[in-house]
XYZ file of C-alpha atoms in Angstrom:
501
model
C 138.724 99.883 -87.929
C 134.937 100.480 -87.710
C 135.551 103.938 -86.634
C 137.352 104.709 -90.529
C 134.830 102.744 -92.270
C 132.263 105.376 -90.928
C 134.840 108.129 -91.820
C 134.527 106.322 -95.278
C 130.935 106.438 -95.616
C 130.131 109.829 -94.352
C 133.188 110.932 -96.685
C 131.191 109.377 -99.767
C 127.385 110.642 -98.567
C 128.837 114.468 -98.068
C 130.655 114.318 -101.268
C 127.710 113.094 -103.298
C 125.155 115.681 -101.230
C 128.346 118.347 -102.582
C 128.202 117.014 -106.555
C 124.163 116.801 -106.349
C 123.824 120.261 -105.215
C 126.676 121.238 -108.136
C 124.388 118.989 -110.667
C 122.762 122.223 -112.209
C 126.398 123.704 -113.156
C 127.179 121.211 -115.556
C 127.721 121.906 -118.751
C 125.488 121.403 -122.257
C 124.609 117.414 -121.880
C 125.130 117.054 -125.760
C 128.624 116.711 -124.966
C 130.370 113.512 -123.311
C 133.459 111.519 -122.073
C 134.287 108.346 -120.418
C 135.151 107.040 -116.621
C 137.632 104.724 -116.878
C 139.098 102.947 -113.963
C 140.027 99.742 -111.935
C 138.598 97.888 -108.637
C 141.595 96.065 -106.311
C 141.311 94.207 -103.065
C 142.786 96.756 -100.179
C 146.605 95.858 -99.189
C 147.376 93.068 -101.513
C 146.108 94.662 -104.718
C 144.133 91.389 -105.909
C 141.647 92.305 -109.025
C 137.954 92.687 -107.877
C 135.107 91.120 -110.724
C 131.960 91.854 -111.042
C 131.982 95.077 -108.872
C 129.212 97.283 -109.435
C 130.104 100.615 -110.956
C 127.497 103.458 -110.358
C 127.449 107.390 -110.374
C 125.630 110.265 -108.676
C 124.034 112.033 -110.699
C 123.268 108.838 -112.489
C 124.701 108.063 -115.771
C 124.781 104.556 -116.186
C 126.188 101.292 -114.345
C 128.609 98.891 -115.331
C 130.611 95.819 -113.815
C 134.511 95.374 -113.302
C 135.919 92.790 -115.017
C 138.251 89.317 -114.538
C 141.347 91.936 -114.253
C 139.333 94.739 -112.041
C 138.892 97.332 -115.275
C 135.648 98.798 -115.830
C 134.602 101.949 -118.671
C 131.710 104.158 -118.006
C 131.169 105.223 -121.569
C 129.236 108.277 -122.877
C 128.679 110.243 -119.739
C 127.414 113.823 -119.914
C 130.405 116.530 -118.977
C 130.215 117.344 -115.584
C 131.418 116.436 -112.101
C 130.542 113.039 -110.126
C 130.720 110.974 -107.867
C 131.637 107.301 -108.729
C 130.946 104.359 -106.339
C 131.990 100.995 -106.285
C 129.837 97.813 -104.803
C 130.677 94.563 -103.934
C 129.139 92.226 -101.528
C 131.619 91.424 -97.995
C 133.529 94.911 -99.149
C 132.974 98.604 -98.084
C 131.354 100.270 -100.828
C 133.786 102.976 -102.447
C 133.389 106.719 -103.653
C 135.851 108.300 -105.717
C 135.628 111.928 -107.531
C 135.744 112.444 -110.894
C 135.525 115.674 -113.457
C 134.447 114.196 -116.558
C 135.837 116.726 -119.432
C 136.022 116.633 -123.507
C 139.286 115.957 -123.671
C 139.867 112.858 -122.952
C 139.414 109.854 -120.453
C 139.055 110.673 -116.343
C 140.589 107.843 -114.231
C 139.923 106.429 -111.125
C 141.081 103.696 -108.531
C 138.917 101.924 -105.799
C 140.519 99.728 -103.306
C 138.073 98.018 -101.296
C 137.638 97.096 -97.450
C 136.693 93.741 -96.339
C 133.715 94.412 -94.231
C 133.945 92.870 -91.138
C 130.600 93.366 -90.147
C 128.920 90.566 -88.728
C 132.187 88.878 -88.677
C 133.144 87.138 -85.375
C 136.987 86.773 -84.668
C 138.246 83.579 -84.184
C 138.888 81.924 -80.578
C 142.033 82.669 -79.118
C 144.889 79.800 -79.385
C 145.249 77.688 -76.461
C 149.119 77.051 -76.221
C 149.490 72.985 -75.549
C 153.305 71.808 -76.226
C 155.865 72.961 -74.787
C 154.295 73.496 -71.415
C 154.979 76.441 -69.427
C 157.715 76.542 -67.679
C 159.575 73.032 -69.483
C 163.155 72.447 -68.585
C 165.794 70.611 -70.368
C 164.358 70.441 -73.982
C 166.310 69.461 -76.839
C 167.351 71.961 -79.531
C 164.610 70.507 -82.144
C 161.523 71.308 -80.380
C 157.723 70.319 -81.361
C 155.388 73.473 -80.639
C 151.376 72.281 -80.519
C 148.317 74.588 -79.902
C 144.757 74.029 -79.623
C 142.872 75.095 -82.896
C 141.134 78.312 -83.022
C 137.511 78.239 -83.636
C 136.045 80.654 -85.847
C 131.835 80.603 -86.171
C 132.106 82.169 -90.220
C 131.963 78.955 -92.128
C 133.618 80.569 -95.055
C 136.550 81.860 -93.014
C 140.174 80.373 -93.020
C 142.547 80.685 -89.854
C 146.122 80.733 -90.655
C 148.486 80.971 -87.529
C 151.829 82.910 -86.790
C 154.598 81.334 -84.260
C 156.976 83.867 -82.373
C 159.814 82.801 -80.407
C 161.479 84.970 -78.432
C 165.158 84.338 -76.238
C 166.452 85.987 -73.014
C 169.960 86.495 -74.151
C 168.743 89.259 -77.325
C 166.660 90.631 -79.477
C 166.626 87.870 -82.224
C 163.114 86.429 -83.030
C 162.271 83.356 -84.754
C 158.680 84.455 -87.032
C 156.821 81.510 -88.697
C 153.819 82.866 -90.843
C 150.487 81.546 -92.491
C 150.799 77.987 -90.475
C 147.523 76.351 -91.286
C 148.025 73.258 -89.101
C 148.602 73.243 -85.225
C 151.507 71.649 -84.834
C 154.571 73.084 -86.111
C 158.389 72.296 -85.815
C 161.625 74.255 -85.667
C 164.960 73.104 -85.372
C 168.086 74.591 -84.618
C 167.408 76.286 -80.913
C 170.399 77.276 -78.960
C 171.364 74.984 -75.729
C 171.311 76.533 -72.463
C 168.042 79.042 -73.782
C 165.441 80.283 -72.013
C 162.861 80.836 -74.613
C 159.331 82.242 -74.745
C 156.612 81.887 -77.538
C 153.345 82.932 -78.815
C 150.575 81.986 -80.968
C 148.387 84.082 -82.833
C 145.350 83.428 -85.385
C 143.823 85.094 -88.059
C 140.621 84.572 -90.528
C 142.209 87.491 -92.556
C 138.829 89.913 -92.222
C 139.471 90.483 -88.064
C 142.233 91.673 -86.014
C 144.326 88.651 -84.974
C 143.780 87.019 -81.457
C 146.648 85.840 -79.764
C 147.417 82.881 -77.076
C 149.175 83.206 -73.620
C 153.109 83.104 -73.167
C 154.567 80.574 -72.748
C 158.008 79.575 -71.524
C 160.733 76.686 -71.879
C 164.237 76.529 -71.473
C 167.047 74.275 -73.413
C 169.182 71.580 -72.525
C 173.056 72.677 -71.926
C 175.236 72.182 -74.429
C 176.388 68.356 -75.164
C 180.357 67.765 -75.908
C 179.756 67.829 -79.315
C 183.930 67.291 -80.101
C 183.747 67.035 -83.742
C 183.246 69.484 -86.421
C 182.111 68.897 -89.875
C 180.952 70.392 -93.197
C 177.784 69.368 -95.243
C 176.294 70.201 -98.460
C 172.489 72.178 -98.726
C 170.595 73.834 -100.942
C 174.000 74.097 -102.919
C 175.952 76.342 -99.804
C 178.349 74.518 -97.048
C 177.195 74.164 -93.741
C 179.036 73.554 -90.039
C 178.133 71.023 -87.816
C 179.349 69.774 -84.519
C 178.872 66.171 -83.836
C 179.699 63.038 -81.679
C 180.895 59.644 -82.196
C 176.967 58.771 -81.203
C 175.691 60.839 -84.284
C 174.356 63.696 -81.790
C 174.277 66.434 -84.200
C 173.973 70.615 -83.997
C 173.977 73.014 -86.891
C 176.424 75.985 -86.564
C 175.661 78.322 -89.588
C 173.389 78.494 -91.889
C 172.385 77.365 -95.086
C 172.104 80.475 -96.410
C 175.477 81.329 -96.718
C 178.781 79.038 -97.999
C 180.865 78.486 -94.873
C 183.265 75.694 -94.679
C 186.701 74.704 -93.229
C 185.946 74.800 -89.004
C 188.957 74.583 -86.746
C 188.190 74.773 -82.931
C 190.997 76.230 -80.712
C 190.419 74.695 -77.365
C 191.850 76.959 -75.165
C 189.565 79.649 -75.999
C 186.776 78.231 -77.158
C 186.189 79.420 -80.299
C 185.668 77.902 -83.587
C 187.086 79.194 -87.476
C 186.219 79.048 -90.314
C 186.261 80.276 -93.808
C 183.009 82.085 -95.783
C 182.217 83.092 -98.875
C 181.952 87.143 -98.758
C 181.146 88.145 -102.158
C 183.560 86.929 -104.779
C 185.961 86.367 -102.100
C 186.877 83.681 -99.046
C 187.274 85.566 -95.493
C 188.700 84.397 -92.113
C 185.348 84.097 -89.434
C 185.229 83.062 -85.922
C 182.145 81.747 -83.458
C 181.536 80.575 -80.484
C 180.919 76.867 -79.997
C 177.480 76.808 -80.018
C 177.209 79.153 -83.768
C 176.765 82.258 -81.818
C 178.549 85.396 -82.057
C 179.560 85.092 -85.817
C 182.555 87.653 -86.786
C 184.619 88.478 -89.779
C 188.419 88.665 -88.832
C 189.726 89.319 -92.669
C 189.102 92.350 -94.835
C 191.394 94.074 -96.473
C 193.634 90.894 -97.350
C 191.223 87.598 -97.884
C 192.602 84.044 -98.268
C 194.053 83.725 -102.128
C 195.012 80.637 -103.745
C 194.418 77.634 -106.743
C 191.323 76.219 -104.755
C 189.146 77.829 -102.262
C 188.016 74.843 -101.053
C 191.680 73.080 -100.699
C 193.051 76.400 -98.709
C 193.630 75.835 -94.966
C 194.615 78.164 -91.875
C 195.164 77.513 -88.202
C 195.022 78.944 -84.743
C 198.421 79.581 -82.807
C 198.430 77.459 -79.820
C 196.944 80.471 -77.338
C 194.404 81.256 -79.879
C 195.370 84.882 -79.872
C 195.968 84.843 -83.721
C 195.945 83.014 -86.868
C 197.669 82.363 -90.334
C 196.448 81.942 -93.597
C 197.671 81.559 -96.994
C 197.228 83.879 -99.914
C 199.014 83.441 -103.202
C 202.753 82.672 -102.306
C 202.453 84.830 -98.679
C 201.330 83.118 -95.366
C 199.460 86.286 -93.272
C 199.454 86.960 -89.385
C 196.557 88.356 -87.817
C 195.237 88.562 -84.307
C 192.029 86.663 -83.474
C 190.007 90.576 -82.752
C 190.825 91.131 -86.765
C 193.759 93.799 -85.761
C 197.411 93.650 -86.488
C 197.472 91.690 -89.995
C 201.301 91.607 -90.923
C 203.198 89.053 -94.057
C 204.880 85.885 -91.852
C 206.193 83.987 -94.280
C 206.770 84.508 -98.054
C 207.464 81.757 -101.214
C 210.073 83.072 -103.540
C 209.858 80.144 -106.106
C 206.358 81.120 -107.791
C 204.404 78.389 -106.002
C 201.533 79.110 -103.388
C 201.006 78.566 -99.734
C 197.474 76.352 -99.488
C 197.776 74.968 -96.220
C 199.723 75.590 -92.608
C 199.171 74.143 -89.159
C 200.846 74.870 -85.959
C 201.665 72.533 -83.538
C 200.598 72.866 -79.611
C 203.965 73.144 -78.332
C 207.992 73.249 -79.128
C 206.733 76.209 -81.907
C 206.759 74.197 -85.031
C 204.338 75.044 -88.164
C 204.088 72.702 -90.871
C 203.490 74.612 -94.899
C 201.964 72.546 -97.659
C 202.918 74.604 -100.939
C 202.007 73.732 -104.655
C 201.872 75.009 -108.439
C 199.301 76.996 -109.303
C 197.022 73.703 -110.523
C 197.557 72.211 -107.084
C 200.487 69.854 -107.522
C 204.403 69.913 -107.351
C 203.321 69.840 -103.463
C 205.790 70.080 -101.136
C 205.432 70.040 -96.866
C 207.826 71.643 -94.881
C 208.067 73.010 -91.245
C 209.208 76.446 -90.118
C 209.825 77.924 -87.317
C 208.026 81.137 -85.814
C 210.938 83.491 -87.753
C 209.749 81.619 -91.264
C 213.204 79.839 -91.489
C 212.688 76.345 -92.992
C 213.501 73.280 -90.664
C 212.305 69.643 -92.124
C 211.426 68.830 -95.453
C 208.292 65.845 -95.307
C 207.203 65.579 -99.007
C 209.084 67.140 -102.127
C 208.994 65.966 -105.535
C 206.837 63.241 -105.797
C 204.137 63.784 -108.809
C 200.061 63.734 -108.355
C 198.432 66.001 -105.224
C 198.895 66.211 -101.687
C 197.925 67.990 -98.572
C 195.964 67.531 -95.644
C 198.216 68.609 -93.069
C 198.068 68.034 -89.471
C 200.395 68.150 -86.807
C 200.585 66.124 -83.239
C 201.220 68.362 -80.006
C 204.766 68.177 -80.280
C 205.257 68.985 -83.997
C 207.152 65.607 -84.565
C 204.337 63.714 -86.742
C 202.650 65.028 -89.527
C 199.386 63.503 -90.808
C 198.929 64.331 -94.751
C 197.203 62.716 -97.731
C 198.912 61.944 -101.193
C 197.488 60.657 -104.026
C 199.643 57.407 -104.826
C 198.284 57.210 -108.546
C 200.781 59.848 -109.427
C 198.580 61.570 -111.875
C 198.301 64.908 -112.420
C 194.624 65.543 -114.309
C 192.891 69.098 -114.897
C 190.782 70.669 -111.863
C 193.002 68.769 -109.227
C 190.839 65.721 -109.721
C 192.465 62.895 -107.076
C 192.574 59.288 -108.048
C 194.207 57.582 -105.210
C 194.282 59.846 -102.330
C 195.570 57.400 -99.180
C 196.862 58.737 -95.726
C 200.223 58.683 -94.232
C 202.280 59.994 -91.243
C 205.906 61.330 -91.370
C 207.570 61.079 -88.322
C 210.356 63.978 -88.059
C 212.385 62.463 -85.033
C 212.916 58.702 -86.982
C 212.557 60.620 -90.550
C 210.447 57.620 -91.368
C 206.866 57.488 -92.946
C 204.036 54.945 -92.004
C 200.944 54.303 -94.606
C 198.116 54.429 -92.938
C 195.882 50.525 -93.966
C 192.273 52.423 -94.072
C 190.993 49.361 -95.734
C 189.654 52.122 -98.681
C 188.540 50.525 -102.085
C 189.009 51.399 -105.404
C 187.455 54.492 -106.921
C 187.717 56.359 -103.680
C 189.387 59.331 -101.958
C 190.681 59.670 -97.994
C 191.086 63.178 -97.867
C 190.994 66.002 -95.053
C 192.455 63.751 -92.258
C 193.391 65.426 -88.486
C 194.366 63.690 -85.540
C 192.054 62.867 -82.689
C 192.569 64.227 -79.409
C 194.462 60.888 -78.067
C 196.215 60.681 -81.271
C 195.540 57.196 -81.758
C 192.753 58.092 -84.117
C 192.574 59.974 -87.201
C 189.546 61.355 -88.935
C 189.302 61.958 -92.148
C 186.994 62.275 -95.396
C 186.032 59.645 -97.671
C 184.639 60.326 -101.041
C 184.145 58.918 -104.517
C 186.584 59.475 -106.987
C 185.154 62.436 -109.428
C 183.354 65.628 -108.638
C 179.992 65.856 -106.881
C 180.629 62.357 -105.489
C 178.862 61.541 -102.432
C 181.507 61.691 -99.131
C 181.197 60.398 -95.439
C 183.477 61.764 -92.365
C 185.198 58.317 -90.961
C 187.203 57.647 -87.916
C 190.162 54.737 -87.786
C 192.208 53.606 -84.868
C 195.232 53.451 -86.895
C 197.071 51.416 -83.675
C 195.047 48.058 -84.002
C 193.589 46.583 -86.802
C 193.019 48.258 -90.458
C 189.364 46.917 -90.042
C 188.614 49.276 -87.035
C 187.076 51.794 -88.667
C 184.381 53.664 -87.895
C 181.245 55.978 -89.664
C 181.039 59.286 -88.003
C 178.453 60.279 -90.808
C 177.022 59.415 -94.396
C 177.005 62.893 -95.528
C 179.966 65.272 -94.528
C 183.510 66.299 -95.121
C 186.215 68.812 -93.677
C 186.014 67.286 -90.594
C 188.028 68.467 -87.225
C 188.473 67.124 -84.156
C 190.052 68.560 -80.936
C 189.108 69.159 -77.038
């Protein structure tokens, strides 16, 4: 740095020794022009005021103003050497050939000077100690503050954390307090991280390394969806409210379904104007697209659901009136099962064992629902729900692919935008051909949508929302075997929920 500035200087001194020793060539002083030019902070490009504008051989002088711009009127024809002052900057030398014809421009952009300017102390690292074991995934990092002898200088700090597993790292910039939190970590991490400080004249000092490693990863059973900043967002939960964020905000992803056998998690995402097929692993990791060519198509992206086959090797989703195939690597996408009566395919599940999928079809505004089950050649077997006016869906299977979970909405109505009035739960039974209403205690003016089965399939969990769009919705589970009171709040603020081990 100080080894340039001197470059600078010497550059400037030789060129004006060159341009005085040229002085006598000029030509006849009755004739003149201007300098015109502008003054700007090196890197950032901030306006410099008040600079002092001079030239060898001397004209005259002249100050930049509020917006940097300074004019050097009337100067003789000739060549010069302009320089540019300004106290805590490197004074600046630019060429110029001032000629009849018109206006000669120029551009300084100034050094800070650093001389005389001490570097601040170097960051002493604090919280996390080094070497910590079985932190949580929302982690408090706390460093000593950096002392800096310039009264007039600011320190601003910059956080780096690093991981063992990859190359990903987490870059927090201009902190200006020493305490700083970030959320989200993975479990099971070993992590390292770094502080460095600044006063924006001097190179940046940096702290130690430090080390800490994660917790392992909780049996966070329950997926859900929540709304920020306007995109949907994955969780996993428990029944104790234990929560970890899967995606992120950043992008509209929505719709999880966690095959057990092999660990992984689906889910739907926005991809341009279009909804695509993704799968993870159960801690958010390893994020891939399985759809391309043929996305998921249908009255309601946010009504359209898929599901795993039992081994997890491949899934099916709905587009338009066709239910695709495709393996769980993205390869082998074939048609499974196709509608012939004009409606669409919106939602399928597959049961765990004796190969039966359920279908929940409708018109192209979401209602004349009907559910059926198929078997794995697409030939239809049991007819649940047909004919009955107002929306419907929901769909869940047990293991054996005898009960099927579903909402309808009991109003009947059938209003614009598939706007639910009376959305209540039920279960079919296929064996009995019988269908039980399940008493969620729900009151007037709202919606039980989205249920699934829990694991013992005594519980369901399921969504409950206002009636209208935008309304407010909390993820509930009910032990629909006892008492229509035992209900319980997994959490205020989520929907889309899904629940299997």
């Amino acid at each position: 740095m100080k080894i340039n500035n001197i470059y600078k200087y010497s550059l400037g001194v030789i060129l004006f020794l060159f341009i005085f020793s040229c002085s006598e060539d000029r030509i006849d002083g009755n004739q003149t022009g201007s300098i015109t030019g502008k003054v700007v902070k090196d890197q950032d490009n901030t306006p410099l005021e008040n600079v002092k504008i001079t030239t060898q051989p001397v004209s005259s002088t002249v100050f930049s103003d509020a917006g940097g711009n300074f004019t050097l009127s009337n100067v003789p024809l000739g060549s010069y050497s302009v320089q540019a002052d300004l106290d805590d900057f490197l004074s600046g030398f630019e060429p110029a050939n001032v000629i009849a014809d018109g206006p000669v421009n120029v551009v300084f952009e100034l050094l800070v000077s650093d001389q005389g300017n001490s570097p601040p102390t170097n960051p002493v690292l604090l919280t996390p100690e080094n070497n910590s074991t079985d932190l949580g995934t929302t982690v408090n990092f706390e460093w000593q503050s950096a002392i800096d002898t310039d009264e007039n200088d600011d320190i601003v700090y910059n956080l780096k954390i690093y991981n063992e597993t990859d190359s990903d790292v987490l870059d927090f910039e201009n902190i200006t307090d020493t305490i700083y939190t970030v959320e989200n970590l993975r479990f099971g991490t070993k992590y390292f991280w770094q502080v460095s400080a600044t006063d924006n004249v001097t190179s940046p000092v940096f702290s130690n390394l430090f080390n800490f490693e994660t917790t392992t990863s909780p049996q966070l059973d329950i997926l859900f969806v929540r709304e920020e900043n306007s995109n949907n967002v994955i969780y996993s939960t428990d029944q104790d409210g234990n929560e970890f964020r899967l995606t992120s905000p950043s992008v509209n992803s929505f719709r999880p379904r966690r095959n057990s056998i092999t660990s992984k998690i689906a889910f739907l995402r926005n991809v341009g104007g279009n909804v695509h097929l993704f799968t993870m692993n159960e801690d958010g990791s390893n994020q891939v697209q399985i759809t391309n060519s043929q996305p998921l198509q249908g009255f309601n992206f946010e009504e359209l659901d898929f599901t795993w086959s039992p081994q997890g090797d491949t899934l099916l989703y709905p587009a338009f009136g066709t239910l695709y195939q495709i393996s769980s690597n993205g390869t082998g996408l074939r048609v499974f099962f196709n509608l012939s009566d004009g409606n669409f395919v919106t939602e399928v599940d597959w049961s765990r064992f004796d190969d039966v999928i359920a279908v929940k079809t409708n018109n192209s505004e979401g209602y004349n629902a009907e559910i059926f089950t198929i078997d794995l050649d697409g030939n239809r077997l049991e007819t649940i729900l047909s004919g009955m006016p107002g929306g419907a869906g929901g769909l869940n299977l047990d293991v054996d692919g005898d009960r099927v979970l579903y909402y309808r909405d009991v109003s009947g109505t059938e209003l614009p935008n598939y706007a639910l009035q009376e959305a209540r739960l039920f279960i079919y039974e296929i064996s009995s051909m019988t269908t039980q209403a399940l008493l969620t205690s729900v009151t007037e003016g709202f919606l039980n949508i989205d249920p699934r089965f829990s694991p013992n399939e005594n519980n369901v969990i399921y969504t409950q929302k206002g009636r209208g769009f935008g309304e407010p919705s909390q993820v509930f589970t009910h032990d629909f075997t006892l008492t229509d009171q035992n209900f319980v709040v997994v959490t205020n603020d989520g929907k889309m929920p899904d629940w299997e081990n």
